[in-house]
Amino acid sequence: MVDENTHARPPRLPRRMVLPLLAAAGCAVVGGEWITSRQQARIVRRDDALLDGEPHDITLSWAFAQASILYNIALRQDFFQQYHLDVQLRPGVLSGRDAIADLQAGRSMAAVAPVLSWLQACQASPDLPVRLVMGLQAGTFRLLVRKRLRIAKIEDLAGRRIAVLNADMADRLFFSVILRRKGLNPDTAPDWVILPPDQIDDAVMAGTVDAVALHDPLAWQLMGNPALELVELVNSINGLYAQRTNLALGVSTDLLEQAPGAAVALVLALYNAARWLPPHVTEAATLLDGRIAGMPQAAILQMMHHEVLGISPVGNELKVQIARYVDELKLLGQFPDSLDSASYARRISADILHHGMTAAP
């Protein structure tokens, strides 16, 4: 006799019954894990027309790629190799703008830069020979303020001095949008102070700046330095921007026309690397050990636990996110209000995987 107070474990359905049920529900399995979103389900559909199976050499411009989580995963977990790619990094790329300039000048076939930087470049050069094909990771923008100043809200930044690395970097653009949303003129309300990274510590200690607008890993390192007494006022890790891509991969129109299989392989390698990351954070931290100055493996792992990982929009999802960025740059007067943001996003992007996507071999 079974005690009525005993919760009997429900019987397990045989795998041969479970698989059809999940498949009927629109699920797919990749690497032993069930995938439920429509976009990810498309990844498992194999379309040999997308990949030519040939080896490809690709020159890629990506600022500080050697310290990038996603690049190291793609390289050291053999995602590039699985797609028969030999990816060569352009040397001397110090910013997203440098990466875009490389592609524009024909020095690279593909480039990685913040979406905000891509949009400014496309606005300045309407014939820029590039199409944005995927997002790579969520933003890690952090606005840090000196604790003793008791700055409690964005509006308190009026009249304050905010350190940034470059006037045109995505860090400043991102927080300029935040300031505008709060009714402040981002060009005149705060005083933006341009400083090289090795001078920010001294400026904070001396009180010559009141706040710092940066992204990880530098922002994380500054926040973790107790001598600086910096606290986080706002970031892109939580809330509205948490699931928004920051970086985007742009590929040259020549590559798309002459070797589309190479472009598809690059997107799939990075996409699969991004999908591998969230359940393998500890392993990813080991791949970055010694690659970020001043950050041992434990510190890298702690930083990653406070970031949004695995963001990699493609296709329509990417276009929607680009359109949202266009709307935000309208707030800064960088695009006309009359511009159709959705149409513009479609024009500068490309869904090169529109026939379906192929999982890692």
XYZ file of C-alpha atoms in Angstrom:
361
model
C 0.000 0.000 0.000
C 1.231 3.437 -0.892
C 1.072 6.154 1.763
C -1.144 8.995 0.516
C 1.355 11.505 1.983
C 4.191 10.088 -0.058
C 4.890 11.987 -3.283
C 5.615 9.286 -5.828
C 8.015 10.275 -8.579
C 6.162 10.450 -11.894
C 7.193 7.784 -14.366
C 9.850 8.791 -16.883
C 8.775 8.770 -20.500
C 11.019 6.713 -22.776
C 13.390 8.839 -24.856
C 11.761 7.544 -28.036
C 8.512 9.180 -26.835
C 10.084 12.351 -25.450
C 11.901 13.288 -28.652
C 8.818 13.486 -30.876
C 6.907 15.416 -28.196
C 9.630 18.029 -27.841
C 10.089 18.236 -31.583
C 6.378 18.826 -32.003
C 6.639 21.652 -29.471
C 9.180 23.393 -31.690
C 12.280 22.355 -29.747
C 15.609 21.195 -31.123
C 18.608 19.516 -29.567
C 22.173 20.721 -30.033
C 25.090 19.159 -28.208
C 22.710 17.399 -25.816
C 20.868 20.609 -24.869
C 17.310 21.495 -25.851
C 16.940 24.713 -27.763
C 13.500 26.334 -27.784
C 13.845 29.702 -29.508
C 13.019 29.821 -33.184
C 16.325 31.445 -34.035
C 18.394 28.808 -32.245
C 16.271 26.009 -33.670
C 17.223 27.196 -37.153
C 20.878 26.685 -36.273
C 20.517 22.945 -36.317
C 19.154 22.867 -39.839
C 21.906 21.899 -42.197
C 22.048 23.678 -45.544
C 25.148 22.711 -47.488
C 24.582 25.572 -49.898
C 25.634 28.019 -47.174
C 29.032 26.475 -46.514
C 31.322 25.571 -49.364
C 33.516 23.284 -47.226
C 36.643 25.040 -48.470
C 39.374 26.463 -46.217
C 39.356 30.267 -46.037
C 41.870 32.855 -44.873
C 40.202 35.883 -43.297
C 41.857 39.093 -42.146
C 39.925 40.434 -39.172
C 40.204 43.830 -37.465
C 39.179 43.703 -33.814
C 40.530 46.024 -31.124
C 42.397 44.062 -28.443
C 40.941 40.799 -29.732
C 43.615 38.835 -27.845
C 41.875 39.897 -24.616
C 38.357 39.284 -25.954
C 36.400 36.491 -24.316
C 34.605 35.525 -27.508
C 37.677 35.634 -29.748
C 39.639 33.410 -27.375
C 36.812 30.899 -27.232
C 36.467 30.800 -31.017
C 40.217 30.381 -31.450
C 41.201 28.143 -28.557
C 38.114 25.942 -28.545
C 38.670 25.365 -32.274
C 35.453 26.914 -33.568
C 37.435 28.667 -36.305
C 39.154 25.403 -37.148
C 35.874 23.488 -37.278
C 34.732 25.847 -39.995
C 38.057 25.630 -41.858
C 38.993 29.236 -41.089
C 42.448 30.707 -40.686
C 41.706 34.053 -39.021
C 44.520 36.597 -39.054
C 44.201 39.675 -36.818
C 45.230 43.075 -38.101
C 47.890 44.539 -35.802
C 47.657 47.932 -34.139
C 43.859 48.115 -33.881
C 43.164 50.206 -30.769
C 39.483 51.027 -31.173
C 36.345 50.170 -33.090
C 36.996 53.168 -35.306
C 40.406 51.737 -36.219
C 38.764 48.440 -37.119
C 36.199 50.165 -39.329
C 38.937 52.220 -41.026
C 40.813 48.989 -41.823
C 37.799 47.489 -43.535
C 37.003 50.703 -45.383
C 40.581 50.872 -46.701
C 40.583 47.219 -47.749
C 43.145 46.182 -45.140
C 40.730 43.637 -43.655
C 37.793 41.570 -44.844
C 35.810 41.824 -41.627
C 35.786 44.061 -38.578
C 34.348 44.113 -35.077
C 33.250 47.427 -33.566
C 30.500 48.811 -31.318
C 27.155 49.184 -33.098
C 27.180 52.878 -32.151
C 30.526 53.303 -33.911
C 29.264 51.440 -36.983
C 26.240 53.708 -37.184
C 28.336 56.860 -37.000
C 30.650 55.511 -39.701
C 27.734 54.544 -41.970
C 26.194 57.980 -41.486
C 29.491 59.707 -42.345
C 30.139 57.419 -45.346
C 26.840 56.262 -46.879
C 28.710 54.077 -49.368
C 30.737 52.244 -46.710
C 31.381 48.817 -48.321
C 30.165 46.749 -45.372
C 27.155 44.901 -44.060
C 26.560 44.160 -40.388
C 25.861 40.447 -40.068
C 25.787 39.595 -36.350
C 25.978 40.967 -32.850
C 28.765 39.618 -30.680
C 28.222 40.452 -27.039
C 26.231 42.581 -24.662
C 27.703 45.874 -23.562
C 29.671 46.254 -20.340
C 29.428 50.027 -20.052
C 29.797 51.311 -16.482
C 29.506 54.843 -15.164
C 31.551 55.038 -11.973
C 31.405 58.005 -9.579
C 33.506 59.015 -6.593
C 31.782 57.701 -3.485
C 32.428 60.773 -1.341
C 30.546 63.019 -3.780
C 27.268 61.214 -2.974
C 26.056 61.326 -6.575
C 22.778 59.403 -6.427
C 21.197 59.874 -9.853
C 22.066 60.728 -13.436
C 20.776 64.269 -13.074
C 23.470 64.895 -10.431
C 26.125 64.682 -13.150
C 25.314 68.184 -14.407
C 28.463 70.252 -13.994
C 30.573 67.198 -13.131
C 33.762 66.069 -14.875
C 33.505 62.637 -16.504
C 36.638 60.884 -17.734
C 36.484 58.984 -21.043
C 39.181 57.514 -23.235
C 38.014 59.217 -26.417
C 35.321 61.741 -27.264
C 33.933 59.502 -30.016
C 34.068 56.156 -28.245
C 30.917 54.144 -27.644
C 31.299 54.670 -23.886
C 30.546 58.368 -24.210
C 27.838 57.820 -26.833
C 26.050 55.283 -24.660
C 25.951 57.481 -21.585
C 25.109 60.523 -23.707
C 21.879 58.717 -24.641
C 21.203 58.046 -20.951
C 21.796 61.719 -20.105
C 19.492 62.847 -22.929
C 16.738 60.543 -21.707
C 17.004 62.276 -18.333
C 16.525 65.678 -19.949
C 20.173 66.779 -19.896
C 22.175 68.076 -22.846
C 25.024 65.543 -22.999
C 27.293 68.009 -24.795
C 27.042 70.757 -22.195
C 25.689 69.330 -18.920
C 28.811 67.363 -17.911
C 32.423 68.172 -18.711
C 33.902 65.262 -20.666
C 37.607 64.869 -19.867
C 39.722 62.866 -22.332
C 42.340 60.777 -20.534
C 44.545 57.815 -21.490
C 43.857 54.707 -19.402
C 47.095 54.968 -17.413
C 46.139 58.421 -16.115
C 42.613 57.719 -14.913
C 43.665 56.344 -11.514
C 45.700 59.449 -10.716
C 42.913 61.765 -11.882
C 40.383 60.040 -9.639
C 42.775 60.072 -6.668
C 43.548 63.765 -7.194
C 39.880 64.649 -7.582
C 40.376 66.219 -11.011
C 37.545 64.043 -12.337
C 34.295 63.171 -10.594
C 33.234 60.156 -12.636
C 34.499 57.671 -15.209
C 32.598 56.258 -18.207
C 34.268 53.065 -19.426
C 33.660 49.426 -20.256
C 35.126 46.178 -18.975
C 37.745 45.041 -18.270
C 39.137 48.474 -17.358
C 35.902 49.638 -15.723
C 35.768 46.461 -13.628
C 39.380 46.898 -12.535
C 38.801 50.519 -11.491
C 35.650 49.605 -9.586
C 37.543 46.882 -7.745
C 40.386 49.175 -6.644
C 39.494 50.143 -3.042
C 41.910 53.102 -3.053
C 39.815 54.847 -5.722
C 36.525 54.587 -3.810
C 34.445 54.398 -6.969
C 30.848 53.202 -6.974
C 28.686 52.257 -9.935
C 25.910 54.718 -10.713
C 24.501 53.079 -13.845
C 25.501 50.358 -16.293
C 24.358 48.463 -19.379
C 24.404 45.109 -17.580
C 20.942 45.440 -16.083
C 17.581 46.619 -17.318
C 16.744 47.801 -20.814
C 20.158 47.150 -22.371
C 20.990 43.807 -20.751
C 19.966 41.769 -23.812
C 21.171 44.337 -26.354
C 24.308 43.608 -28.337
C 27.157 46.096 -28.078
C 29.621 44.859 -30.677
C 28.720 43.912 -34.224
C 30.594 42.008 -36.897
C 30.739 43.778 -40.232
C 31.943 42.034 -43.375
C 33.036 43.677 -46.591
C 30.676 43.596 -49.538
C 33.550 42.165 -51.602
C 33.762 39.160 -49.269
C 30.013 38.656 -49.461
C 30.121 38.717 -53.245
C 33.320 36.744 -53.853
C 33.425 34.258 -50.960
C 30.036 34.140 -49.201
C 30.916 30.760 -47.719
C 33.781 32.361 -45.817
C 31.485 35.008 -44.347
C 28.941 32.377 -43.320
C 31.664 30.253 -41.722
C 32.938 33.246 -39.709
C 29.450 34.067 -38.437
C 28.735 30.473 -37.482
C 32.083 30.043 -35.715
C 31.490 33.133 -33.585
C 27.808 32.304 -33.055
C 28.625 28.842 -31.766
C 31.403 30.253 -29.592
C 28.902 32.683 -28.044
C 26.431 29.863 -27.448
C 29.155 27.729 -25.824
C 30.107 30.476 -23.352
C 27.263 30.725 -20.781
C 27.446 27.107 -19.551
C 31.274 27.125 -19.616
C 32.165 30.355 -17.803
C 34.844 28.789 -15.594
C 36.529 27.155 -18.567
C 36.342 30.418 -20.504
C 38.118 32.224 -17.666
C 41.016 29.787 -17.956
C 41.320 30.632 -21.654
C 41.789 34.302 -20.716
C 44.252 33.695 -17.901
C 47.258 35.964 -18.466
C 45.660 37.744 -21.431
C 44.197 40.733 -19.564
C 46.870 42.822 -17.877
C 46.474 42.973 -14.116
C 43.713 40.361 -13.980
C 44.382 36.814 -12.778
C 41.992 34.026 -13.647
C 39.925 34.403 -10.453
C 39.341 38.099 -11.126
C 38.344 37.393 -14.731
C 35.849 34.788 -13.568
C 34.351 37.190 -11.028
C 33.995 39.863 -13.717
C 32.289 37.448 -16.102
C 29.774 36.494 -13.418
C 28.702 40.158 -13.417
C 28.265 40.407 -17.180
C 25.596 39.242 -19.633
C 27.085 36.445 -21.728
C 26.072 34.715 -24.946
C 24.353 37.633 -26.708
C 24.671 37.043 -30.470
C 21.717 38.322 -32.514
C 21.528 37.622 -36.243
C 18.939 38.175 -38.932
C 15.799 40.060 -37.967
C 16.767 40.216 -34.283
C 19.944 42.080 -35.204
C 18.029 44.478 -37.460
C 15.586 45.290 -34.657
C 18.441 46.067 -32.286
C 20.227 48.247 -34.856
C 16.996 50.180 -35.435
C 16.731 50.846 -31.703
C 20.250 52.240 -31.683
C 19.364 54.478 -34.624
C 16.379 55.806 -32.670
C 18.672 56.597 -29.747
C 21.210 58.405 -31.905
C 18.309 60.525 -33.164
C 18.072 61.797 -29.581
C 21.637 63.079 -29.980
C 20.877 64.716 -33.313
C 23.116 62.326 -35.230
C 20.295 61.017 -37.426
C 17.283 62.994 -38.699
C 13.988 62.298 -36.958
C 12.412 61.645 -40.356
C 14.669 58.645 -41.022
C 12.889 55.280 -41.087
C 15.056 53.426 -38.549
C 13.858 49.964 -39.534
C 14.540 50.554 -43.240
C 17.959 51.979 -42.464
C 18.816 48.956 -40.312
C 17.839 46.648 -43.170
C 19.977 48.626 -45.604
C 23.223 48.432 -43.615
C 22.817 44.839 -42.417
C 22.549 41.481 -44.120
C 21.002 38.197 -43.085
C 23.553 35.983 -44.779
C 22.071 32.928 -43.086
C 18.569 33.411 -44.443
C 18.476 29.896 -45.915
C 19.001 28.408 -42.464
C 21.985 28.002 -40.191
C 24.399 25.153 -39.788
C 25.583 23.964 -36.409
C 29.232 23.282 -35.709
C 30.394 20.196 -37.624
